[in-house]
mmCIF file of C-alpha atoms in Angstrom:
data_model
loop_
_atom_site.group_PDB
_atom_site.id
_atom_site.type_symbol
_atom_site.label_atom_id
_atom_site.label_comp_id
_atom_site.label_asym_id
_atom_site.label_seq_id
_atom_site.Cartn_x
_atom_site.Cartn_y
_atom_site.Cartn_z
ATOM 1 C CA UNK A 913 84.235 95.725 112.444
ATOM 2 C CA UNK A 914 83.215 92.306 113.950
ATOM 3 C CA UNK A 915 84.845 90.682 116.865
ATOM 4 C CA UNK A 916 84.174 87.038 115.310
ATOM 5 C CA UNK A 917 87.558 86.250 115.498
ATOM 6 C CA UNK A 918 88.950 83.247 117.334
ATOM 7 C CA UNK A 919 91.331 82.379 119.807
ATOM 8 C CA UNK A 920 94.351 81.074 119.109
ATOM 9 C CA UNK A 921 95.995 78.158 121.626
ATOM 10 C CA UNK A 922 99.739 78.383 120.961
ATOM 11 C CA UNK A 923 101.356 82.102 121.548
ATOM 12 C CA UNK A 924 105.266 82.673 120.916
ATOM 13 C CA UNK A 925 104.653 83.938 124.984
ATOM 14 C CA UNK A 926 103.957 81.117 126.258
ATOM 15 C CA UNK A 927 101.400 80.111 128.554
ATOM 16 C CA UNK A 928 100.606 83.558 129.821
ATOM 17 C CA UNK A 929 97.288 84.263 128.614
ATOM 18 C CA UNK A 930 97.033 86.883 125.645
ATOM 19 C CA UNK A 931 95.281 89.616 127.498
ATOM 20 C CA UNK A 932 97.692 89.640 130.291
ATOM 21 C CA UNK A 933 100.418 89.601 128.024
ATOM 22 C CA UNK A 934 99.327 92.501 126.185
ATOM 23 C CA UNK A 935 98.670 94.306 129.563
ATOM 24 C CA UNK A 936 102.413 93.562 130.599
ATOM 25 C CA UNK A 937 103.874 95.003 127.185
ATOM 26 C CA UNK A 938 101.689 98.375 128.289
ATOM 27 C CA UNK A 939 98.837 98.349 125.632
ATOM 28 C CA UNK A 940 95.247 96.848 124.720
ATOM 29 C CA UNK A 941 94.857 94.811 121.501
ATOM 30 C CA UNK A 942 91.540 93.897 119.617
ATOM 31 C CA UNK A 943 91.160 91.665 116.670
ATOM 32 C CA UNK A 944 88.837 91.603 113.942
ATOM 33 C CA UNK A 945 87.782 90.768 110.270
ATOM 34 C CA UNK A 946 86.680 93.757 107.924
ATOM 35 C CA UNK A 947 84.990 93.716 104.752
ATOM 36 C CA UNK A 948 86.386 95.303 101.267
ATOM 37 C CA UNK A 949 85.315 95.704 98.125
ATOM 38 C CA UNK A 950 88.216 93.211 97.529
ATOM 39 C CA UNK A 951 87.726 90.643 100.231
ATOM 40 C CA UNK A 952 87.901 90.356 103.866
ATOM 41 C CA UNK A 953 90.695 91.374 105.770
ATOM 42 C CA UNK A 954 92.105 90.005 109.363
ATOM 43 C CA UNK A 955 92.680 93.353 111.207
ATOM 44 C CA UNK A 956 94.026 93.992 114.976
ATOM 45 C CA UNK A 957 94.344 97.506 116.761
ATOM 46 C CA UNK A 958 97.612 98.186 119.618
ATOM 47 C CA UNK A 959 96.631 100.954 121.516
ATOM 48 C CA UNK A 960 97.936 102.350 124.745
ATOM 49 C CA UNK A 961 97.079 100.144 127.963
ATOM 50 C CA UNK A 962 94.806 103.360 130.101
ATOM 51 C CA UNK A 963 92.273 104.326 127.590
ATOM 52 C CA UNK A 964 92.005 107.738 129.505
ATOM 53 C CA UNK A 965 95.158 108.864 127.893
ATOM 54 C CA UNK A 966 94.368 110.267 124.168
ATOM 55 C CA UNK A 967 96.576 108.946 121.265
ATOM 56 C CA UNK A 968 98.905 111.571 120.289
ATOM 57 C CA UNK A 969 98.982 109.905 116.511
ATOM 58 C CA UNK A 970 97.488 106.841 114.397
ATOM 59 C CA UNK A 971 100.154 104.473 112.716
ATOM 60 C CA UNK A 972 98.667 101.850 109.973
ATOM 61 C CA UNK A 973 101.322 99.120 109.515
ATOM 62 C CA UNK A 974 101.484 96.780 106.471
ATOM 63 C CA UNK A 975 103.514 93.725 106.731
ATOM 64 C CA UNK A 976 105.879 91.572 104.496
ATOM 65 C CA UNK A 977 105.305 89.234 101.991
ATOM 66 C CA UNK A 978 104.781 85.904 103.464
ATOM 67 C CA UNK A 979 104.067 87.397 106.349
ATOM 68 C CA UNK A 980 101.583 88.449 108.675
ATOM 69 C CA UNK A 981 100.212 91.007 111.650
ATOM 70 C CA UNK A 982 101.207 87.730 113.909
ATOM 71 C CA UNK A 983 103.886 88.256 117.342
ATOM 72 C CA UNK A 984 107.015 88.931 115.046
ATOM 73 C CA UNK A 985 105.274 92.217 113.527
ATOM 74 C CA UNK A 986 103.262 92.737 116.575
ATOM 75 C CA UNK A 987 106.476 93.860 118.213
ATOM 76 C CA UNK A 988 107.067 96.654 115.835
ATOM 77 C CA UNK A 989 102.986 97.337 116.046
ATOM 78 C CA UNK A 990 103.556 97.093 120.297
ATOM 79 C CA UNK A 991 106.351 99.862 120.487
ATOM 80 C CA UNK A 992 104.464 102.077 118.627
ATOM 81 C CA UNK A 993 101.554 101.794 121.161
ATOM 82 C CA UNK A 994 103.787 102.149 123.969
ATOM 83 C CA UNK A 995 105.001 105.808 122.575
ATOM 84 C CA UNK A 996 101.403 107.120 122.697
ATOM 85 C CA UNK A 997 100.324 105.859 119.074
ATOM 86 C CA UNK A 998 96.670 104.155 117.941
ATOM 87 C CA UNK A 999 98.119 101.229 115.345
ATOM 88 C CA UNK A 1000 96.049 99.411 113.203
ATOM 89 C CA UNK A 1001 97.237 96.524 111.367
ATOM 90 C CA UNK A 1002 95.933 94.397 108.860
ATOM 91 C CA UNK A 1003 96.755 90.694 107.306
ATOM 92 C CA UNK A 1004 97.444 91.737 103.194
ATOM 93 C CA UNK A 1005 95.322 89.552 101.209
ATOM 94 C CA UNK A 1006 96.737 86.237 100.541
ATOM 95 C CA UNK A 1007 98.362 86.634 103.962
ATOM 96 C CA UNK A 1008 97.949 85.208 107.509
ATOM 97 C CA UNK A 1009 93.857 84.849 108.755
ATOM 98 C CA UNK A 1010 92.671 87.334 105.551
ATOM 99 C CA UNK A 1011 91.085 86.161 102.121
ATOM 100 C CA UNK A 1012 93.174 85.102 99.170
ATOM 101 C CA UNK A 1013 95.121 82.153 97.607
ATOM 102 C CA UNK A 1014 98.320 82.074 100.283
ATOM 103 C CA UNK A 1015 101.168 84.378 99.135
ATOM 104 C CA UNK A 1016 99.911 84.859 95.982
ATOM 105 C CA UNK A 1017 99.885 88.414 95.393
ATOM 106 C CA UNK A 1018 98.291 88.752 91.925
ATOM 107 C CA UNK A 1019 97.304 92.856 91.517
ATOM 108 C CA UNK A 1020 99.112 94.384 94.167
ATOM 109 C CA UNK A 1021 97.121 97.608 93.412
ATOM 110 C CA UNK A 1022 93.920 95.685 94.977
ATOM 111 C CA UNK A 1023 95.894 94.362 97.470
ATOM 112 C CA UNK A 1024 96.840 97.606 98.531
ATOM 113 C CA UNK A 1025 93.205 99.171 98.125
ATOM 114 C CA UNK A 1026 91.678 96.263 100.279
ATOM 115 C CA UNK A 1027 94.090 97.829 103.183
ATOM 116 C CA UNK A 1028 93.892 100.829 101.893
ATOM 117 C CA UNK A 1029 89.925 100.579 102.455
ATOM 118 C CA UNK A 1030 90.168 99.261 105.935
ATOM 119 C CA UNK A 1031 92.726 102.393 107.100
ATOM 120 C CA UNK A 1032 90.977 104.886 105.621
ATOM 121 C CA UNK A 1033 87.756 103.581 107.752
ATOM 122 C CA UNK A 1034 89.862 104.115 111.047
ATOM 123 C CA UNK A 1035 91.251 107.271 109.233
ATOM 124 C CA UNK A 1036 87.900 109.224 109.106
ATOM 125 C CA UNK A 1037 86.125 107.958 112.046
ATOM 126 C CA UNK A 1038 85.260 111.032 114.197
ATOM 127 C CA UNK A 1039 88.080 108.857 117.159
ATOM 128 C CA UNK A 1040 91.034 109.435 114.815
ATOM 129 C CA UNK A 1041 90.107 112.053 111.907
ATOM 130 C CA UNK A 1042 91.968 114.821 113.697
ATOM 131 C CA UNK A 1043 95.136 112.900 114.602
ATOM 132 C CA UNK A 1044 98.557 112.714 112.414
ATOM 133 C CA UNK A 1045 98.104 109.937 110.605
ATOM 134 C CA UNK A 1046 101.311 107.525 108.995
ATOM 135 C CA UNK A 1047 101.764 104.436 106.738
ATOM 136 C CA UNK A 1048 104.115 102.008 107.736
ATOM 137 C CA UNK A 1049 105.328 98.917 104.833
ATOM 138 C CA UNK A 1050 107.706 96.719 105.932
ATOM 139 C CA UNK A 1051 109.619 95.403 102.972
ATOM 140 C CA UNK A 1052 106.867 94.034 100.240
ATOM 141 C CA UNK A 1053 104.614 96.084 101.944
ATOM 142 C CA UNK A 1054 106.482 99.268 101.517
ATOM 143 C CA UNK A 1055 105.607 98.963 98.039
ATOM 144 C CA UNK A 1056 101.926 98.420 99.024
ATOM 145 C CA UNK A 1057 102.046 101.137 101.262
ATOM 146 C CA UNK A 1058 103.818 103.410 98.622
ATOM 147 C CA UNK A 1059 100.768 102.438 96.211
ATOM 148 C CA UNK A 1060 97.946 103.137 98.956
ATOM 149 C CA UNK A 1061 99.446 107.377 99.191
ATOM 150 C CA UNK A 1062 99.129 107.400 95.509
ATOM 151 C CA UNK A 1063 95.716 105.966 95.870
ATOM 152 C CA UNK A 1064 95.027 108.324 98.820
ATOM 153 C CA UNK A 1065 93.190 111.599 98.389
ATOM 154 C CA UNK A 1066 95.776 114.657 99.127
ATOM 155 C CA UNK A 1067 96.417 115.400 102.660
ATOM 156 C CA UNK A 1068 94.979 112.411 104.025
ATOM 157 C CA UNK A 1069 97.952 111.011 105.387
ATOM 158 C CA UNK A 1070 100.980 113.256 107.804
ATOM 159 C CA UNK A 1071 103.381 110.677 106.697
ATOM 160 C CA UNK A 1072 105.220 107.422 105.286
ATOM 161 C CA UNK A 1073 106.898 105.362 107.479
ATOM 162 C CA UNK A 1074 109.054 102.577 106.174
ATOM 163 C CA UNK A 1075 111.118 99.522 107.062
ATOM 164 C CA UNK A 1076 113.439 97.895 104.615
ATOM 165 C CA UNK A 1077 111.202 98.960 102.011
ATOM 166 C CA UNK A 1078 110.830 96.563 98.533
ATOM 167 C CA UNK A 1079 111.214 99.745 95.969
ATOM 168 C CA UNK A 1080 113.550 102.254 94.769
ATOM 169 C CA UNK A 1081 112.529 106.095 94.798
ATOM 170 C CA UNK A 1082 113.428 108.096 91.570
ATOM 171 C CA UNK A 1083 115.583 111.016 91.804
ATOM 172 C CA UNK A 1084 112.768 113.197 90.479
ATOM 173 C CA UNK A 1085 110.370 111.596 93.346
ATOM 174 C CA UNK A 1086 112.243 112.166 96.252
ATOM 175 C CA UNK A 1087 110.594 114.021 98.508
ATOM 176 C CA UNK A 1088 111.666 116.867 100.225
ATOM 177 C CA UNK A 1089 112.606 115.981 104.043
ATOM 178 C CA UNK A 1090 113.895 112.822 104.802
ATOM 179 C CA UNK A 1091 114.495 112.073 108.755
ATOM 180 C CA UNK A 1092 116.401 108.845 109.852
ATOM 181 C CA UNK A 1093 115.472 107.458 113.182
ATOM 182 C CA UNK A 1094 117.959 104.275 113.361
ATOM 183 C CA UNK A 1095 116.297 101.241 111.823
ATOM 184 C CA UNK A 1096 113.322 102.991 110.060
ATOM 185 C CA UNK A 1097 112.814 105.978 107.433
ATOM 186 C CA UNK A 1098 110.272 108.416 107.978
ATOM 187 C CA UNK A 1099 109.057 110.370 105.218
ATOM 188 C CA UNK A 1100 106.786 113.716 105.883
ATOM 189 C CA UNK A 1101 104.686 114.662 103.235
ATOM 190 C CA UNK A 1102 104.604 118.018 102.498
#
């Protein structure tokens, strides 16, 4: 990963400067562009504020269509941090600072493998490789999660976390525990 990436001027915060904002919602955030097979993504990472305390679990969120890993889905990405997760987040392609025509979605299967890619890199690094790992899709992008556990290798993933998710599960698919935790779905894979 490359730190290339620059500042914006105009936060939804205000005029409180990003770092200090960050600091104030209790976690450290880095931003950065990654390479794939399939184009380059715009990536950031939430993790908890005192990097003496160990994550306790990795979360890799995947936005909306039309959307992006900007303040509105940091929030989601922020609270996660806050309860003792690593988060990585990427811009889909077509989406936000990341390559592709805007909001044009073309193979979502490449889509999903150009995330896909970038999470499985923070996946198997020696940091996070023995942590529970979980996908999160918020609406469009609980279809493009959905397609990157079926393009995942068994077992590499604890979980499936979604949001309003774009898709409909077939009886025969369900799988077999379901927990609700208010506004999102958590799926365990067993």
């Amino acid at each position: 990963m490359t730190s290339d990436v620059p500042a914006t001027t105009a936060n939804f915060w205000g005029d409180m400067p990003e770092e200090e904002y960050y600091a104030s919602q209790g976690v450290r955030n880095s931003k950065s562009y990654f390479e794939t097979p399939n184009g380059k993504l715009f990536t950031q990472s939430f993790l908890p504020l005192d990097p003496n305390i160990s994550p306790k679990g990795t979360v890799y969120m995947t936005h909306g269509y039309g959307s992006d890993t900007g303040w509105l889905f940091q929030k989601i990405c922020i609270n996660y941090a806050t309860w003792g997760y690593a988060v990585f987040a990427a811009d889909l392609l077509g989406h936000g600072r990341s390559d592709g025509i805007r909001c044009y979605m073309g193979d979502l299967e490449k889509t999903a493998a150009a995330s896909l890619y970038f999470f499985k890199s923070v996946r198997n690094s020696d940091e996070y490789k023995h942590l529970p790992a979980f996908l999160f899709g918020e609406s469009m992008g609980g279809l493009a999660t959905l397609l990157m556990y079926f393009q995942s290798e068994p077992d590499t993933w604890t979980g499936l976390i979604f949001s309003a998710p774009l898709f409909v599960i077939p009886e025969p698919m369900k799988p077999s525990k379901v927990r609700f935790d208010y506004s999102f779905c958590l799926i365990v894979c067993q």
